[in-house]
Coordinates of C-alpha atoms and ligand atoms in Angstrom, one line a residue:
X161 CA 0.3 -3.0 -25.0
X162 CA -0.4 -6.5 -24.4
X163 CA 3.3 -7.4 -24.6
X164 CA 4.0 -5.1 -21.8
X165 CA 1.8 -7.0 -19.3
X166 CA 3.1 -10.7 -20.3
X167 CA 3.6 -12.5 -17.3
X168 CA 5.4 -15.6 -15.8
X169 CA 3.1 -18.4 -14.9
X170 CA 3.2 -20.3 -11.8
X171 CA 1.6 -18.6 -8.4
X172 CA -2.0 -16.9 -8.8
X173 CA -1.0 -14.6 -11.8
X174 CA -1.9 -11.0 -11.7
X175 CA -4.6 -9.9 -14.3
X176 CA -2.9 -9.7 -17.6
X177 CA -4.9 -7.3 -19.6
X178 CA -6.4 -4.6 -17.4
X179 CA -9.5 -3.0 -18.7
X180 CA -9.3 1.1 -19.0
X181 CA -10.8 2.7 -15.9
X182 CA -13.9 5.0 -16.6
X183 CA -13.0 7.1 -13.7
X184 CA -10.6 9.6 -15.3
X185 CA -7.9 10.2 -12.5
X186 CA -7.0 13.5 -11.6
X187 CA -3.8 15.0 -13.2
X188 CA -0.5 13.8 -11.4
X189 CA -2.3 11.1 -9.4
X190 CA -0.2 8.5 -7.5
X191 CA -0.6 4.9 -7.1
X192 CA 0.5 4.9 -3.6
X193 CA 0.7 1.2 -3.1
X194 CA 2.1 -1.3 -5.4
X195 CA 5.1 -3.6 -5.6
X196 CA 7.6 -5.4 -7.9
X197 CA 8.7 -9.2 -7.8
X198 CA 11.9 -9.8 -9.1
X199 CA 12.4 -10.6 -12.0
X200 CA 13.5 -13.7 -10.0
X201 CA 16.6 -14.4 -12.2
X202 CA 18.0 -10.7 -11.5
X203 CA 16.7 -10.2 -7.6
X204 CA 16.0 -13.5 -6.1
X205 CA 13.2 -13.8 -3.7
X206 CA 14.1 -14.1 0.0
X207 CA 15.2 -17.7 1.1
X208 CA 12.8 -17.5 3.9
X209 CA 9.5 -16.5 2.8
X210 CA 5.9 -17.3 3.2
X211 CA 5.1 -17.5 -0.5
X212 CA 6.5 -17.3 -4.1
X213 CA 5.0 -15.0 -6.6
X214 CA 5.4 -14.8 -10.0
X215 CA 7.5 -12.1 -11.6
X216 CA 6.4 -8.6 -12.0
X217 CA 8.7 -6.4 -13.1
X218 CA 9.4 -2.6 -13.2
X219 CA 8.8 -2.3 -16.9
X220 CA 5.3 -3.8 -16.3
X221 CA 4.5 -1.8 -13.4
X222 CA 5.6 1.6 -15.3
X223 CA 3.4 0.5 -18.2
X224 CA 0.4 -0.5 -15.6
X225 CA 1.1 3.1 -14.4
X226 CA 0.4 4.7 -18.0
X227 CA -2.5 2.4 -18.9
X228 CA -4.6 3.1 -15.8
X229 CA -3.6 7.2 -15.8
X230 CA -1.5 7.5 -12.9
X231 CA 1.5 9.8 -13.1
X232 CA 3.4 8.1 -10.1
X233 CA 3.9 5.1 -8.1
X234 CA 4.9 4.2 -4.3
X235 CA 6.8 0.9 -4.6
X236 CA 6.3 -0.8 -1.3
X237 CA 8.7 -3.7 -0.2
X238 CA 6.8 -7.2 -0.2
X239 CA 7.5 -9.7 2.3
X240 CA 8.4 -12.3 -0.3
X241 CA 11.7 -9.9 -0.9
X242 CA 12.2 -9.7 2.8
X243 CA 14.8 -7.0 3.7
X244 CA 16.6 -7.2 0.6
X245 CA 15.5 -4.2 -1.3
X246 CA 17.1 -4.2 -4.6
X247 CA 14.4 -5.0 -6.9
X248 CA 12.4 -2.1 -5.2
X249 CA 15.0 0.3 -5.4
X250 CA 15.8 -0.7 -9.0
X251 CA 12.0 0.2 -9.9
X252 CA 12.7 3.7 -8.4
X253 CA 16.3 4.5 -9.9
X254 CA 14.7 3.5 -13.1
X255 CA 11.2 5.5 -12.9
X256 CA 12.6 8.9 -13.9
X257 CA 11.7 10.4 -10.5
X258 CA 8.2 9.2 -10.9
X259 CA 8.7 6.5 -7.8
X260 CA 9.2 6.5 -4.3
X261 CA 9.8 3.7 -2.1
X262 CA 9.1 2.1 1.1
X263 CA 11.8 -0.4 2.4
X264 CA 12.0 -3.4 4.8
X265 CA 15.1 -2.9 7.2
X266 CA 17.0 -4.9 9.7
X267 CA 18.4 -3.6 13.0
X268 CA 22.1 -3.8 11.7
X269 CA 21.4 -1.1 8.9
X270 CA 24.3 1.3 8.6
X271 CA 23.7 5.1 8.3
X272 CA 25.2 5.0 5.0
X273 CA 23.1 2.5 3.7
X274 CA 20.1 4.4 4.9
X275 CA 21.4 7.8 3.4
X276 CA 22.0 6.0 0.1
X277 CA 18.4 4.6 0.1
X278 CA 17.0 8.4 0.7
X279 CA 18.9 9.4 -2.6
X280 CA 17.3 6.7 -4.3
X281 CA 13.8 7.6 -3.2
X282 CA 12.9 5.8 -0.1
X283 CA 11.0 7.4 2.2
X284 CA 9.8 5.0 4.8
X285 CA 10.0 1.5 6.4
X286 CA 7.3 -1.0 6.5
X287 CA 6.7 -3.0 9.6
X288 CA 4.6 -6.0 9.1
X289 CA 2.4 -7.7 12.0
X290 CA 0.4 -10.2 9.6
X291 CA 1.3 -13.5 11.1
X292 CA 0.8 -15.3 8.0
X293 CA 3.3 -13.3 6.2
X294 CA 6.0 -12.8 8.6
X295 CA 8.0 -14.2 11.6
X296 CA 7.8 -11.9 14.9
X297 CA 10.4 -9.1 15.1
X298 CA 11.0 -7.5 18.5
X299 CA 9.4 -4.5 19.5
X300 CA 12.5 -2.9 20.6
X301 CA 14.1 -3.5 17.5
X302 CA 11.4 -2.0 15.6
X303 CA 11.3 1.2 17.9
X304 CA 14.9 1.8 17.2
X305 CA 14.6 1.8 13.5
X306 CA 11.9 4.0 14.0
X307 CA 13.9 6.3 16.0
X308 CA 16.5 6.4 13.3
X309 CA 14.3 7.0 10.2
X310 CA 12.7 9.8 12.0
X311 CA 15.7 12.0 11.6
X312 CA 15.7 11.1 7.8
X313 CA 12.1 12.6 7.9
X314 CA 10.7 9.0 6.7
X315 CA 7.5 7.2 8.1
X316 CA 6.4 4.1 9.2
X317 CA 3.9 1.9 7.4
X318 CA 2.3 -0.6 9.6
X319 CA 0.2 -3.7 8.2
X320 CA -1.9 -5.7 10.8
X321 CA -5.3 -7.2 11.0
X322 CA -8.3 -5.5 13.0
X323 CA -8.5 -8.3 15.8
X324 CA -4.6 -7.3 16.7
X325 CA -5.1 -3.6 17.1
X326 CA -6.0 -3.8 20.5
X327 CA -2.5 -5.7 21.4
X328 CA -0.7 -3.3 19.1
X329 CA -2.1 0.0 20.3
X330 CA 0.4 1.2 22.9
X331 CA 3.3 0.4 20.6
X332 CA 1.7 2.1 17.7
X333 CA 1.0 5.0 19.8
X334 CA 4.8 5.3 20.8
X335 CA 6.1 5.4 17.4
X336 CA 7.8 8.7 17.0
X337 CA 6.9 9.5 12.9
X338 CA 4.2 9.7 10.7
X339 CA 2.4 6.2 10.7
X340 CA 0.6 4.9 7.6
X341 CA -1.7 2.0 8.2
X342 CA -2.0 -0.6 5.2
X343 CA -5.6 -1.5 4.0
X344 CA -7.6 0.4 6.7
X345 CA -6.4 -2.2 9.2
X346 CA -7.9 -5.0 7.6
X347 CA -11.4 -4.6 8.8
X348 CA -13.8 -7.6 8.6
X349 CA -16.5 -6.0 6.4
X350 CA -19.0 -8.8 7.0
X351 CA -19.3 -6.6 10.4
X352 CA -21.1 -3.4 10.7
X353 CA -19.3 -0.1 9.6
X354 CA -20.3 1.4 13.0
X355 CA -19.7 -1.6 15.1
X356 CA -17.1 -2.1 18.0
X357 CA -14.1 -3.4 15.6
X358 CA -14.0 -0.5 12.9
X359 CA -14.8 2.1 15.6
X360 CA -11.8 1.2 17.4
X361 CA -9.5 1.8 14.1
X362 CA -11.6 5.1 13.6
X363 CA -10.8 5.9 17.2
X364 CA -7.4 5.1 16.8
X365 CA -6.9 7.7 13.8
X366 CA -8.9 10.1 15.5
X367 CA -6.6 9.9 18.9
X368 CA -3.4 9.8 16.8
X369 CA -3.2 12.8 14.4
X370 CA 0.2 11.4 13.0
X371 CA -1.7 8.2 11.8
X372 CA -2.6 8.0 7.9
X373 CA -4.6 5.3 6.2
X374 CA -4.6 3.5 2.9
X375 CA -7.9 3.1 1.8
X376 CA -7.1 0.1 -0.3
X377 CA -7.5 -3.7 -1.1
X378 CA -11.2 -3.8 -1.3
X379 CA -10.2 -7.2 -3.5
X380 CA -8.5 -8.7 -0.2
X381 CA -11.6 -7.7 2.1
X382 CA -14.6 -8.3 0.1
X383 CA -17.3 -10.9 0.4
X384 CA -19.7 -9.7 -2.2
X385 CA -16.4 -9.8 -4.6
X386 CA -16.0 -8.4 -8.3
X387 CA -19.3 -7.9 -10.4
X388 CA -20.8 -10.6 -12.2
X389 CA -19.8 -10.6 -16.0
X390 CA -22.5 -8.2 -16.9
X391 CA -20.8 -5.3 -17.6
X392 CA -21.5 -3.8 -14.2
X393 CA -18.3 -2.2 -13.0
X394 CA -19.6 -1.2 -9.4
X395 CA -17.2 -3.9 -7.5
X396 CA -16.7 -4.7 -4.0
X397 CA -19.6 -3.0 -2.7
X398 CA -19.4 -4.0 0.8
X399 CA -15.7 -2.7 1.4
X400 CA -17.0 0.9 -0.1
X401 CA -19.0 2.1 3.4
X402 CA -15.6 1.7 5.2
X403 CA -13.3 3.2 3.0
X404 CA -15.7 6.1 2.2
X405 CA -16.1 6.5 6.1
X406 CA -12.3 6.9 6.3
X407 CA -11.9 9.2 3.5
X408 CA -14.7 11.5 4.5
X409 CA -13.2 11.5 8.3
X410 CA -9.9 11.9 7.7
X411 CA -9.8 13.6 4.2
X412 CA -6.1 14.8 4.6
X413 CA -4.8 11.4 5.9
X414 CA -5.8 9.0 3.4
X415 CA -3.9 7.6 0.5
X416 CA -5.0 5.4 -2.3
X417 CA -3.0 2.2 -4.5
X418 CA -3.6 -0.4 -6.4
X419 CA -1.7 -3.2 -4.6
X420 CA -0.6 -4.4 -8.2
X421 CA 0.6 -7.3 -8.8
X422 CA -1.7 -8.3 -5.8
X423 CA 0.8 -10.6 -3.7
X424 CA -0.7 -13.8 -2.0
X425 CA -4.1 -13.2 -3.3
X426 CA -6.4 -16.2 -2.9
X427 CA -9.5 -16.5 -5.0
X428 CA -9.8 -14.0 -7.7
X429 CA -7.4 -11.7 -9.1
X430 CA -8.7 -8.3 -9.6
X431 CA -9.0 -6.3 -12.8
X432 CA -6.8 -2.9 -11.9
X433 CA -9.1 -0.9 -14.5
X434 CA -12.1 -2.2 -12.2
X435 CA -10.0 -1.3 -8.9
X436 CA -9.7 2.3 -10.4
X437 CA -13.5 2.4 -10.8
X438 CA -14.0 1.9 -7.0
X439 CA -12.4 5.1 -6.4
X440 CA -15.5 7.6 -6.8
X441 CA -17.4 5.1 -4.7
X442 CA -15.0 6.0 -1.7
X443 CA -14.3 9.3 -2.5
X444 CA -17.5 11.1 -4.1
X445 CA -16.4 14.4 -4.6
X446 CA -13.6 15.9 -6.7
X447 CA -12.2 17.9 -3.6
X448 CA -11.9 14.3 -1.7
X449 CA -10.6 12.5 -5.0
X450 CA -7.9 15.3 -5.3
X451 CA -6.9 14.9 -1.8
X452 CA -7.0 11.2 -1.7
X453 CA -5.1 11.0 -5.2
X454 CA -2.9 13.9 -5.4
X455 CA -2.2 16.3 -2.5
X456 CA -1.8 13.7 0.2
X457 CA 0.5 11.3 -1.2
X458 CA 2.5 14.2 -3.0
X459 CA 2.8 16.1 0.5
X460 CA 4.1 12.7 1.9
X461 CA 6.0 11.3 -0.7
X462 CA 7.3 14.5 -2.8
X463 CA 7.3 17.2 0.1
X464 CA 9.9 19.0 -1.8
X465 CA 7.3 20.0 -4.9
X466 CA 4.7 21.0 -2.6
X467 CA 2.7 23.7 -4.3
Ligands
0GY291 C1 0.1 -6.1 0.4 C2 -0.7 -7.7 1.0 C3 -0.1 -8.5 1.3 C4 1.1 -8.9 1.4 C5 1.7 -8.3 1.4 O1 4.4 -7.9 1.7 C6 3.7 -8.9 1.3 O2 3.6 -9.8 1.2 O3 1.9 -6.7 1.5 C7 -1.0 -9.7 1.9 O4 -0.8 -10.7 1.7 O5 -2.3 -9.4 2.5 O6 0.0 -5.3 1.0 O7 0.2 -6.3 -0.7

């Protein structure tokens, strides 16, 4: 197993030998937010990018899936590859049907390319509003893309940070598709879970039944951080109330993913086994876990298999 996780050096490397989670994932669980990087020699990084990752290949992603106990992946295009989706699509087409994807596209994309992507397993596009990751894209361009992907039955994934929600609210409200929010809209977890900032996000979901949310990335938001090296596996406690609130309020519109290989992360690299052990702290019943990990992602990404 060790060789499968062997990594390149350079930028803050992903955690090489993740522990085995104690939490046993339900059968057919989906890691609904993860990435591949390169390998750069085969799939070069975008000439204009905000960070350069170390390589993280499809084989390594597939090995991690098995190690943690997931059955499937949703591979999300990362900004370091820009709108060149080849590495992500390569991971889909070599997954034996166990991966679906979310792409980044530009306005000039042709219908034939959209259709080819659909056949390869893409089911959504990602609009990124995080200023440290991307330059500004005009809203009319994004709205035009959203209108086109609606016809394919795809959804829009949005990534933004909590202070920007008021300004983006109207644009998000006008999106004509299912909309999936990355990482709970990046709340500041030093603020109260029932304070005005997170209340606004909860209201946003409540008022928009087409909006889903990934209860992901505690490692990016946590101030308390991972556990000390004392065998304690209850990590990222300060994020749990936020994720738990979303999972319990909107149980049919939440997803979960590892975010492996954790792009652009400063500070510490999470042990993906520990991240999986975070799940029962945010989805505390078997039914909530099953919705979060199996029913919801299958409904969104593999609707043809709906049981
Ligand atoms: C994430 C988070 C980040 C990066 C990206 O596409 C990306 O580069 O998504 C981040 O830096 O917060 O979702 O993986």
